[in-house]
Amino acid sequence: MSNETVTDSSETLKVDEERFTPTAEPQAPLNRATARPVIPPTLHHTTFTTMRLDEMVGWYEKVAGLLPVFWGDGAAWLSNDAANHRIALLSPPGLKHPEDKGHTTGIHHTAFEFATFDQWLDNYIRLRDHGILPWLTLDHGITMSVYYQDPDGNRVEIQVDGFGDWADSKQWIASNIEFATNPIGTYFDPERLVAAREQGLGFKEIHERARAGEYLPAHIPDDIFLPDLY
């Protein structure tokens, strides 16, 4: 007969149950990274109140290709891409025009960006030929921008990225001393850009020359305040 000790299987089972049975509900580790959304939301649209609904709908279609998805008597929702709307226009009763809009706090402008310099400059030419001219033109370094004024006096920027790549322009704005010392940028005459392209110059060279002040307009604005319509 063997001298080995025979272990009772019921005793082994009892020990295992005690070992693996939790004595309390498990606590999930605390995530302290809650200062911002894990997945940030995307900027979707801007909404304006207006007393010129129909005029505003027509202007945004002509300037930025925003078509009405819905256009009622007192409101319109406009889009120029796959979104259900990018600009909303509300015209409820009781509105009144602002006072000294050009010099009050609030949203400064809404911006739209073209993918290429040629698209951007061709759009300037198209609008010019329709009698729509910018009131402000600036090479910010990060963008080349023309600023328009909608029928209600709101500023609208039409821009092209100055580097053709958001990663490059983001790095430049974050670390370049040129932007830190001159964030507003350099004024330019858009007609001189048109002439430069017709002479065969490419985007990169035109952008560099504009930043260097080669295409300055005949008149430099005193400030960047928009004209007040009221």
PDB file of C-alpha atoms in Angstrom:
ATOM      1  CA  MET A   1       0.000   0.000   0.000  1.00  0.00           C
ATOM      2  CA  SER A   2       1.337   3.485  -0.950  1.00  0.00           C
ATOM      3  CA  ASN A   3       2.371   5.893   1.822  1.00  0.00           C
ATOM      4  CA  GLU A   4       1.183   8.908  -0.245  1.00  0.00           C
ATOM      5  CA  THR A   5      -1.382  11.059   1.472  1.00  0.00           C
ATOM      6  CA  VAL A   6      -4.732  10.987  -0.231  1.00  0.00           C
ATOM      7  CA  THR A   7      -6.293  14.442  -0.467  1.00  0.00           C
ATOM      8  CA  ASP A   8     -10.039  14.729  -0.238  1.00  0.00           C
ATOM      9  CA  SER A   9     -11.285  16.274  -3.525  1.00  0.00           C
ATOM     10  CA  SER A  10     -14.023  18.140  -1.703  1.00  0.00           C
ATOM     11  CA  GLU A  11     -11.427  19.909   0.440  1.00  0.00           C
ATOM     12  CA  THR A  12      -9.475  21.003  -2.656  1.00  0.00           C
ATOM     13  CA  LEU A  13     -12.639  22.388  -4.250  1.00  0.00           C
ATOM     14  CA  LYS A  14     -13.446  24.315  -1.084  1.00  0.00           C
ATOM     15  CA  VAL A  15      -9.981  25.919  -1.004  1.00  0.00           C
ATOM     16  CA  ASP A  16     -10.238  26.913  -4.692  1.00  0.00           C
ATOM     17  CA  GLU A  17     -13.638  28.515  -4.160  1.00  0.00           C
ATOM     18  CA  GLU A  18     -12.322  30.589  -1.268  1.00  0.00           C
ATOM     19  CA  ARG A  19      -9.300  31.649  -3.291  1.00  0.00           C
ATOM     20  CA  PHE A  20     -11.193  32.895  -6.343  1.00  0.00           C
ATOM     21  CA  THR A  21     -14.432  34.190  -4.890  1.00  0.00           C
ATOM     22  CA  PRO A  22     -14.251  38.022  -4.630  1.00  0.00           C
ATOM     23  CA  THR A  23     -15.009  39.469  -1.246  1.00  0.00           C
ATOM     24  CA  ALA A  24     -16.373  42.767  -2.754  1.00  0.00           C
ATOM     25  CA  GLU A  25     -17.532  44.242  -6.058  1.00  0.00           C
ATOM     26  CA  PRO A  26     -14.506  45.056  -8.302  1.00  0.00           C
ATOM     27  CA  GLN A  27     -13.737  48.771  -8.715  1.00  0.00           C
ATOM     28  CA  ALA A  28     -12.920  50.077 -12.200  1.00  0.00           C
ATOM     29  CA  PRO A  29      -9.738  52.176 -12.387  1.00  0.00           C
ATOM     30  CA  LEU A  30     -10.483  55.904 -12.326  1.00  0.00           C
ATOM     31  CA  ASN A  31      -9.791  57.715 -15.613  1.00  0.00           C
ATOM     32  CA  ARG A  32      -8.590  61.182 -14.734  1.00  0.00           C
ATOM     33  CA  ALA A  33      -8.248  62.292 -18.391  1.00  0.00           C
ATOM     34  CA  THR A  34     -11.613  64.068 -18.503  1.00  0.00           C
ATOM     35  CA  ALA A  35     -10.543  67.676 -19.069  1.00  0.00           C
ATOM     36  CA  ARG A  36     -11.530  67.480 -22.769  1.00  0.00           C
ATOM     37  CA  PRO A  37     -13.600  65.228 -25.020  1.00  0.00           C
ATOM     38  CA  VAL A  38     -11.857  62.026 -26.060  1.00  0.00           C
ATOM     39  CA  ILE A  39     -13.166  62.637 -29.580  1.00  0.00           C
ATOM     40  CA  PRO A  40     -13.584  66.408 -30.092  1.00  0.00           C
ATOM     41  CA  PRO A  41     -16.677  67.621 -31.942  1.00  0.00           C
ATOM     42  CA  THR A  42     -16.308  69.136 -35.400  1.00  0.00           C
ATOM     43  CA  LEU A  43     -17.333  72.749 -36.045  1.00  0.00           C
ATOM     44  CA  HIS A  44     -20.584  72.349 -37.957  1.00  0.00           C
ATOM     45  CA  HIS A  45     -22.344  75.632 -38.733  1.00  0.00           C
ATOM     46  CA  THR A  46     -22.842  79.310 -37.991  1.00  0.00           C
ATOM     47  CA  THR A  47     -26.254  80.916 -37.548  1.00  0.00           C
ATOM     48  CA  PHE A  48     -27.131  84.536 -38.307  1.00  0.00           C
ATOM     49  CA  THR A  49     -30.253  86.540 -37.655  1.00  0.00           C
ATOM     50  CA  THR A  50     -31.224  88.761 -40.552  1.00  0.00           C
ATOM     51  CA  MET A  51     -33.832  91.158 -41.812  1.00  0.00           C
ATOM     52  CA  ARG A  52     -32.716  90.489 -45.405  1.00  0.00           C
ATOM     53  CA  LEU A  53     -33.355  86.757 -45.694  1.00  0.00           C
ATOM     54  CA  ASP A  54     -33.755  86.450 -49.455  1.00  0.00           C
ATOM     55  CA  GLU A  55     -30.838  88.746 -50.194  1.00  0.00           C
ATOM     56  CA  MET A  56     -28.607  86.812 -47.801  1.00  0.00           C
ATOM     57  CA  VAL A  57     -29.561  83.450 -49.355  1.00  0.00           C
ATOM     58  CA  GLY A  58     -28.648  84.737 -52.816  1.00  0.00           C
ATOM     59  CA  TRP A  59     -25.380  86.307 -51.636  1.00  0.00           C
ATOM     60  CA  TYR A  60     -24.045  83.197 -49.881  1.00  0.00           C
ATOM     61  CA  GLU A  61     -24.889  81.063 -52.903  1.00  0.00           C
ATOM     62  CA  LYS A  62     -22.964  83.391 -55.198  1.00  0.00           C
ATOM     63  CA  VAL A  63     -19.959  83.913 -52.921  1.00  0.00           C
ATOM     64  CA  ALA A  64     -19.439  80.469 -51.377  1.00  0.00           C
ATOM     65  CA  GLY A  65     -21.722  78.081 -53.265  1.00  0.00           C
ATOM     66  CA  LEU A  66     -24.071  77.612 -50.305  1.00  0.00           C
ATOM     67  CA  LEU A  67     -27.381  76.270 -51.569  1.00  0.00           C
ATOM     68  CA  PRO A  68     -30.597  76.305 -49.538  1.00  0.00           C
ATOM     69  CA  VAL A  69     -31.548  72.865 -48.257  1.00  0.00           C
ATOM     70  CA  PHE A  70     -34.691  74.451 -46.824  1.00  0.00           C
ATOM     71  CA  TRP A  71     -35.813  78.015 -47.473  1.00  0.00           C
ATOM     72  CA  GLY A  72     -38.960  79.184 -45.757  1.00  0.00           C
ATOM     73  CA  ASP A  73     -40.601  82.532 -45.100  1.00  0.00           C
ATOM     74  CA  GLY A  74     -38.637  83.180 -41.916  1.00  0.00           C
ATOM     75  CA  ALA A  75     -35.518  81.001 -42.094  1.00  0.00           C
ATOM     76  CA  ALA A  76     -33.143  79.156 -44.394  1.00  0.00           C
ATOM     77  CA  TRP A  77     -30.562  76.414 -43.956  1.00  0.00           C
ATOM     78  CA  LEU A  78     -27.687  76.443 -46.464  1.00  0.00           C
ATOM     79  CA  SER A  79     -24.987  73.918 -47.298  1.00  0.00           C
ATOM     80  CA  ASN A  80     -22.112  73.610 -49.767  1.00  0.00           C
ATOM     81  CA  ASP A  81     -21.013  70.088 -48.834  1.00  0.00           C
ATOM     82  CA  ALA A  82     -22.430  66.836 -47.415  1.00  0.00           C
ATOM     83  CA  ALA A  83     -23.590  68.470 -44.166  1.00  0.00           C
ATOM     84  CA  ASN A  84     -27.292  69.230 -43.740  1.00  0.00           C
ATOM     85  CA  HIS A  85     -26.335  72.895 -43.307  1.00  0.00           C
ATOM     86  CA  ARG A  86     -23.296  75.109 -42.763  1.00  0.00           C
ATOM     87  CA  ILE A  87     -25.021  78.486 -42.498  1.00  0.00           C
ATOM     88  CA  ALA A  88     -28.451  79.025 -40.946  1.00  0.00           C
ATOM     89  CA  LEU A  89     -30.362  82.270 -41.420  1.00  0.00           C
ATOM     90  CA  LEU A  90     -33.168  83.174 -39.032  1.00  0.00           C
ATOM     91  CA  SER A  91     -35.540  86.069 -39.592  1.00  0.00           C
ATOM     92  CA  PRO A  92     -37.977  86.195 -36.651  1.00  0.00           C
ATOM     93  CA  PRO A  93     -40.212  89.218 -36.104  1.00  0.00           C
ATOM     94  CA  GLY A  94     -38.931  91.943 -33.838  1.00  0.00           C
ATOM     95  CA  LEU A  95     -35.345  92.115 -35.095  1.00  0.00           C
ATOM     96  CA  LYS A  96     -33.558  95.447 -35.278  1.00  0.00           C
ATOM     97  CA  HIS A  97     -30.307  96.495 -36.915  1.00  0.00           C
ATOM     98  CA  PRO A  98     -27.203  96.758 -34.688  1.00  0.00           C
ATOM     99  CA  GLU A  99     -25.525 100.033 -33.873  1.00  0.00           C
ATOM    100  CA  ASP A 100     -21.872 100.587 -34.840  1.00  0.00           C
ATOM    101  CA  LYS A 101     -21.530  96.929 -35.828  1.00  0.00           C
ATOM    102  CA  GLY A 102     -18.025  97.395 -37.185  1.00  0.00           C
ATOM    103  CA  HIS A 103     -16.646  98.358 -33.764  1.00  0.00           C
ATOM    104  CA  THR A 104     -18.497  96.092 -31.347  1.00  0.00           C
ATOM    105  CA  THR A 105     -17.444  92.784 -29.816  1.00  0.00           C
ATOM    106  CA  GLY A 106     -18.683  89.493 -31.183  1.00  0.00           C
ATOM    107  CA  ILE A 107     -17.876  87.153 -34.021  1.00  0.00           C
ATOM    108  CA  HIS A 108     -15.365  88.787 -36.348  1.00  0.00           C
ATOM    109  CA  HIS A 109     -15.889  86.698 -39.479  1.00  0.00           C
ATOM    110  CA  THR A 110     -16.823  83.353 -40.967  1.00  0.00           C
ATOM    111  CA  ALA A 111     -14.228  81.711 -43.217  1.00  0.00           C
ATOM    112  CA  PHE A 112     -14.361  79.340 -46.185  1.00  0.00           C
ATOM    113  CA  GLU A 113     -11.276  77.672 -47.643  1.00  0.00           C
ATOM    114  CA  PHE A 114     -10.443  76.559 -51.162  1.00  0.00           C
ATOM    115  CA  ALA A 115      -8.202  73.534 -51.659  1.00  0.00           C
ATOM    116  CA  THR A 116      -5.867  75.217 -54.166  1.00  0.00           C
ATOM    117  CA  PHE A 117      -4.514  78.667 -54.965  1.00  0.00           C
ATOM    118  CA  ASP A 118      -5.937  78.549 -58.493  1.00  0.00           C
ATOM    119  CA  GLN A 119      -9.443  77.756 -57.209  1.00  0.00           C
ATOM    120  CA  TRP A 120      -9.167  80.602 -54.733  1.00  0.00           C
ATOM    121  CA  LEU A 121      -7.899  83.171 -57.244  1.00  0.00           C
ATOM    122  CA  ASP A 122     -10.409  82.062 -59.889  1.00  0.00           C
ATOM    123  CA  ASN A 123     -13.183  82.629 -57.356  1.00  0.00           C
ATOM    124  CA  TYR A 124     -11.906  86.155 -56.701  1.00  0.00           C
ATOM    125  CA  ILE A 125     -12.033  86.832 -60.467  1.00  0.00           C
ATOM    126  CA  ARG A 126     -15.540  85.364 -60.749  1.00  0.00           C
ATOM    127  CA  LEU A 127     -16.862  87.524 -57.915  1.00  0.00           C
ATOM    128  CA  ARG A 128     -15.055  90.607 -59.244  1.00  0.00           C
ATOM    129  CA  ASP A 129     -16.781  90.104 -62.568  1.00  0.00           C
ATOM    130  CA  HIS A 130     -20.120  90.008 -60.692  1.00  0.00           C
ATOM    131  CA  GLY A 131     -19.267  93.315 -59.020  1.00  0.00           C
ATOM    132  CA  ILE A 132     -18.461  91.744 -55.628  1.00  0.00           C
ATOM    133  CA  LEU A 133     -15.120  93.035 -54.353  1.00  0.00           C
ATOM    134  CA  PRO A 134     -13.292  92.377 -51.080  1.00  0.00           C
ATOM    135  CA  TRP A 135     -12.928  95.209 -48.596  1.00  0.00           C
ATOM    136  CA  LEU A 136      -9.780  93.683 -47.062  1.00  0.00           C
ATOM    137  CA  THR A 137      -7.008  91.506 -48.553  1.00  0.00           C
ATOM    138  CA  LEU A 138      -4.268  90.006 -46.390  1.00  0.00           C
ATOM    139  CA  ASP A 139      -1.547  87.402 -46.652  1.00  0.00           C
ATOM    140  CA  HIS A 140      -1.508  86.065 -43.095  1.00  0.00           C
ATOM    141  CA  GLY A 141       1.274  83.590 -43.773  1.00  0.00           C
ATOM    142  CA  ILE A 142      -0.931  80.708 -42.692  1.00  0.00           C
ATOM    143  CA  THR A 143      -3.460  81.756 -45.344  1.00  0.00           C
ATOM    144  CA  MET A 144      -3.940  84.143 -48.229  1.00  0.00           C
ATOM    145  CA  SER A 145      -7.303  85.747 -47.577  1.00  0.00           C
ATOM    146  CA  VAL A 146      -9.834  88.057 -49.166  1.00  0.00           C
ATOM    147  CA  TYR A 147     -12.578  89.444 -46.935  1.00  0.00           C
ATOM    148  CA  TYR A 148     -16.070  90.311 -48.131  1.00  0.00           C
ATOM    149  CA  GLN A 149     -19.093  91.845 -46.448  1.00  0.00           C
ATOM    150  CA  ASP A 150     -22.477  90.161 -46.733  1.00  0.00           C
ATOM    151  CA  PRO A 151     -25.719  92.179 -47.127  1.00  0.00           C
ATOM    152  CA  ASP A 152     -26.060  92.464 -43.346  1.00  0.00           C
ATOM    153  CA  GLY A 153     -22.495  93.683 -42.861  1.00  0.00           C
ATOM    154  CA  ASN A 154     -21.025  90.408 -41.581  1.00  0.00           C
ATOM    155  CA  ARG A 155     -17.459  89.656 -42.608  1.00  0.00           C
ATOM    156  CA  VAL A 156     -16.776  86.594 -44.743  1.00  0.00           C
ATOM    157  CA  GLU A 157     -13.235  85.388 -45.377  1.00  0.00           C
ATOM    158  CA  ILE A 158     -12.382  83.320 -48.450  1.00  0.00           C
ATOM    159  CA  GLN A 159      -8.947  81.785 -48.005  1.00  0.00           C
ATOM    160  CA  VAL A 160      -6.382  79.309 -49.252  1.00  0.00           C
ATOM    161  CA  ASP A 161      -3.843  77.661 -46.955  1.00  0.00           C
ATOM    162  CA  GLY A 162      -0.488  79.379 -47.309  1.00  0.00           C
ATOM    163  CA  PHE A 163       1.421  76.107 -47.317  1.00  0.00           C
ATOM    164  CA  GLY A 164      -1.059  73.851 -49.073  1.00  0.00           C
ATOM    165  CA  ASP A 165      -0.989  71.582 -46.033  1.00  0.00           C
ATOM    166  CA  TRP A 166      -2.610  72.100 -42.628  1.00  0.00           C
ATOM    167  CA  ALA A 167       0.162  70.273 -40.780  1.00  0.00           C
ATOM    168  CA  ASP A 168       2.784  72.636 -42.205  1.00  0.00           C
ATOM    169  CA  SER A 169       0.777  75.796 -41.565  1.00  0.00           C
ATOM    170  CA  LYS A 170      -0.083  74.652 -38.029  1.00  0.00           C
ATOM    171  CA  GLN A 171       3.604  74.088 -37.266  1.00  0.00           C
ATOM    172  CA  TRP A 172       4.465  77.491 -38.759  1.00  0.00           C
ATOM    173  CA  ILE A 173       1.886  79.398 -36.719  1.00  0.00           C
ATOM    174  CA  ALA A 174       3.032  77.621 -33.552  1.00  0.00           C
ATOM    175  CA  SER A 175       6.760  78.176 -33.872  1.00  0.00           C
ATOM    176  CA  ASN A 176       7.687  80.817 -36.462  1.00  0.00           C
ATOM    177  CA  ILE A 177       8.882  84.185 -35.198  1.00  0.00           C
ATOM    178  CA  GLU A 178       7.526  85.865 -38.342  1.00  0.00           C
ATOM    179  CA  PHE A 179       3.941  85.057 -37.361  1.00  0.00           C
ATOM    180  CA  ALA A 180       4.508  85.950 -33.709  1.00  0.00           C
ATOM    181  CA  THR A 181       5.743  89.424 -34.655  1.00  0.00           C
ATOM    182  CA  ASN A 182       3.212  90.037 -37.451  1.00  0.00           C
ATOM    183  CA  PRO A 183       0.108  87.862 -37.006  1.00  0.00           C
ATOM    184  CA  ILE A 184      -2.121  90.150 -39.092  1.00  0.00           C
ATOM    185  CA  GLY A 185       0.073  89.780 -42.156  1.00  0.00           C
ATOM    186  CA  THR A 186       0.767  91.818 -45.293  1.00  0.00           C
ATOM    187  CA  TYR A 187      -1.764  93.604 -47.460  1.00  0.00           C
ATOM    188  CA  PHE A 188      -1.857  92.738 -51.153  1.00  0.00           C
ATOM    189  CA  ASP A 189      -3.617  93.862 -54.304  1.00  0.00           C
ATOM    190  CA  PRO A 190      -5.452  90.802 -55.705  1.00  0.00           C
ATOM    191  CA  GLU A 191      -5.201  92.175 -59.243  1.00  0.00           C
ATOM    192  CA  ARG A 192      -1.427  92.045 -58.921  1.00  0.00           C
ATOM    193  CA  LEU A 193      -1.728  88.374 -57.977  1.00  0.00           C
ATOM    194  CA  VAL A 194      -3.811  87.788 -61.090  1.00  0.00           C
ATOM    195  CA  ALA A 195      -1.142  89.483 -63.197  1.00  0.00           C
ATOM    196  CA  ALA A 196       1.640  87.489 -61.537  1.00  0.00           C
ATOM    197  CA  ARG A 197      -0.085  84.200 -62.318  1.00  0.00           C
ATOM    198  CA  GLU A 198      -0.631  85.268 -65.916  1.00  0.00           C
ATOM    199  CA  GLN A 199       3.123  85.870 -66.118  1.00  0.00           C
ATOM    200  CA  GLY A 200       3.686  82.220 -65.175  1.00  0.00           C
ATOM    201  CA  LEU A 201       4.471  82.494 -61.463  1.00  0.00           C
ATOM    202  CA  GLY A 202       3.312  79.657 -59.236  1.00  0.00           C
ATOM    203  CA  PHE A 203       1.573  79.715 -55.880  1.00  0.00           C
ATOM    204  CA  LYS A 204       4.701  79.349 -53.752  1.00  0.00           C
ATOM    205  CA  GLU A 205       6.514  82.250 -55.372  1.00  0.00           C
ATOM    206  CA  ILE A 206       3.441  84.501 -55.394  1.00  0.00           C
ATOM    207  CA  HIS A 207       2.846  83.737 -51.714  1.00  0.00           C
ATOM    208  CA  GLU A 208       6.466  84.546 -50.816  1.00  0.00           C
ATOM    209  CA  ARG A 209       6.425  87.788 -52.791  1.00  0.00           C
ATOM    210  CA  ALA A 210       3.131  88.839 -51.236  1.00  0.00           C
ATOM    211  CA  ARG A 211       4.543  88.261 -47.748  1.00  0.00           C
ATOM    212  CA  ALA A 212       7.572  90.351 -48.714  1.00  0.00           C
ATOM    213  CA  GLY A 213       5.311  93.270 -49.649  1.00  0.00           C
ATOM    214  CA  GLU A 214       5.827  93.098 -53.408  1.00  0.00           C
ATOM    215  CA  TYR A 215       2.095  93.241 -54.203  1.00  0.00           C
ATOM    216  CA  LEU A 216       0.984  96.003 -51.847  1.00  0.00           C
ATOM    217  CA  PRO A 217      -2.223  97.825 -52.804  1.00  0.00           C
ATOM    218  CA  ALA A 218      -2.212 101.494 -53.744  1.00  0.00           C
ATOM    219  CA  HIS A 219      -4.067 102.262 -50.507  1.00  0.00           C
ATOM    220  CA  ILE A 220      -3.240 100.598 -47.187  1.00  0.00           C
ATOM    221  CA  PRO A 221      -6.266 100.519 -44.837  1.00  0.00           C
ATOM    222  CA  ASP A 222      -5.930 102.400 -41.573  1.00  0.00           C
ATOM    223  CA  ASP A 223      -7.291  99.410 -39.621  1.00  0.00           C
ATOM    224  CA  ILE A 224      -9.019  96.062 -40.057  1.00  0.00           C
ATOM    225  CA  PHE A 225     -12.463  97.224 -38.929  1.00  0.00           C
ATOM    226  CA  LEU A 226     -15.176  96.444 -41.452  1.00  0.00           C
ATOM    227  CA  PRO A 227     -17.240  99.241 -42.975  1.00  0.00           C
ATOM    228  CA  ASP A 228     -20.349  99.965 -40.950  1.00  0.00           C
ATOM    229  CA  LEU A 229     -23.534  99.719 -43.001  1.00  0.00           C
ATOM    230  CA  TYR A 230     -25.851 101.178 -40.378  1.00  0.00           C
TER     231      TYR A 230
END
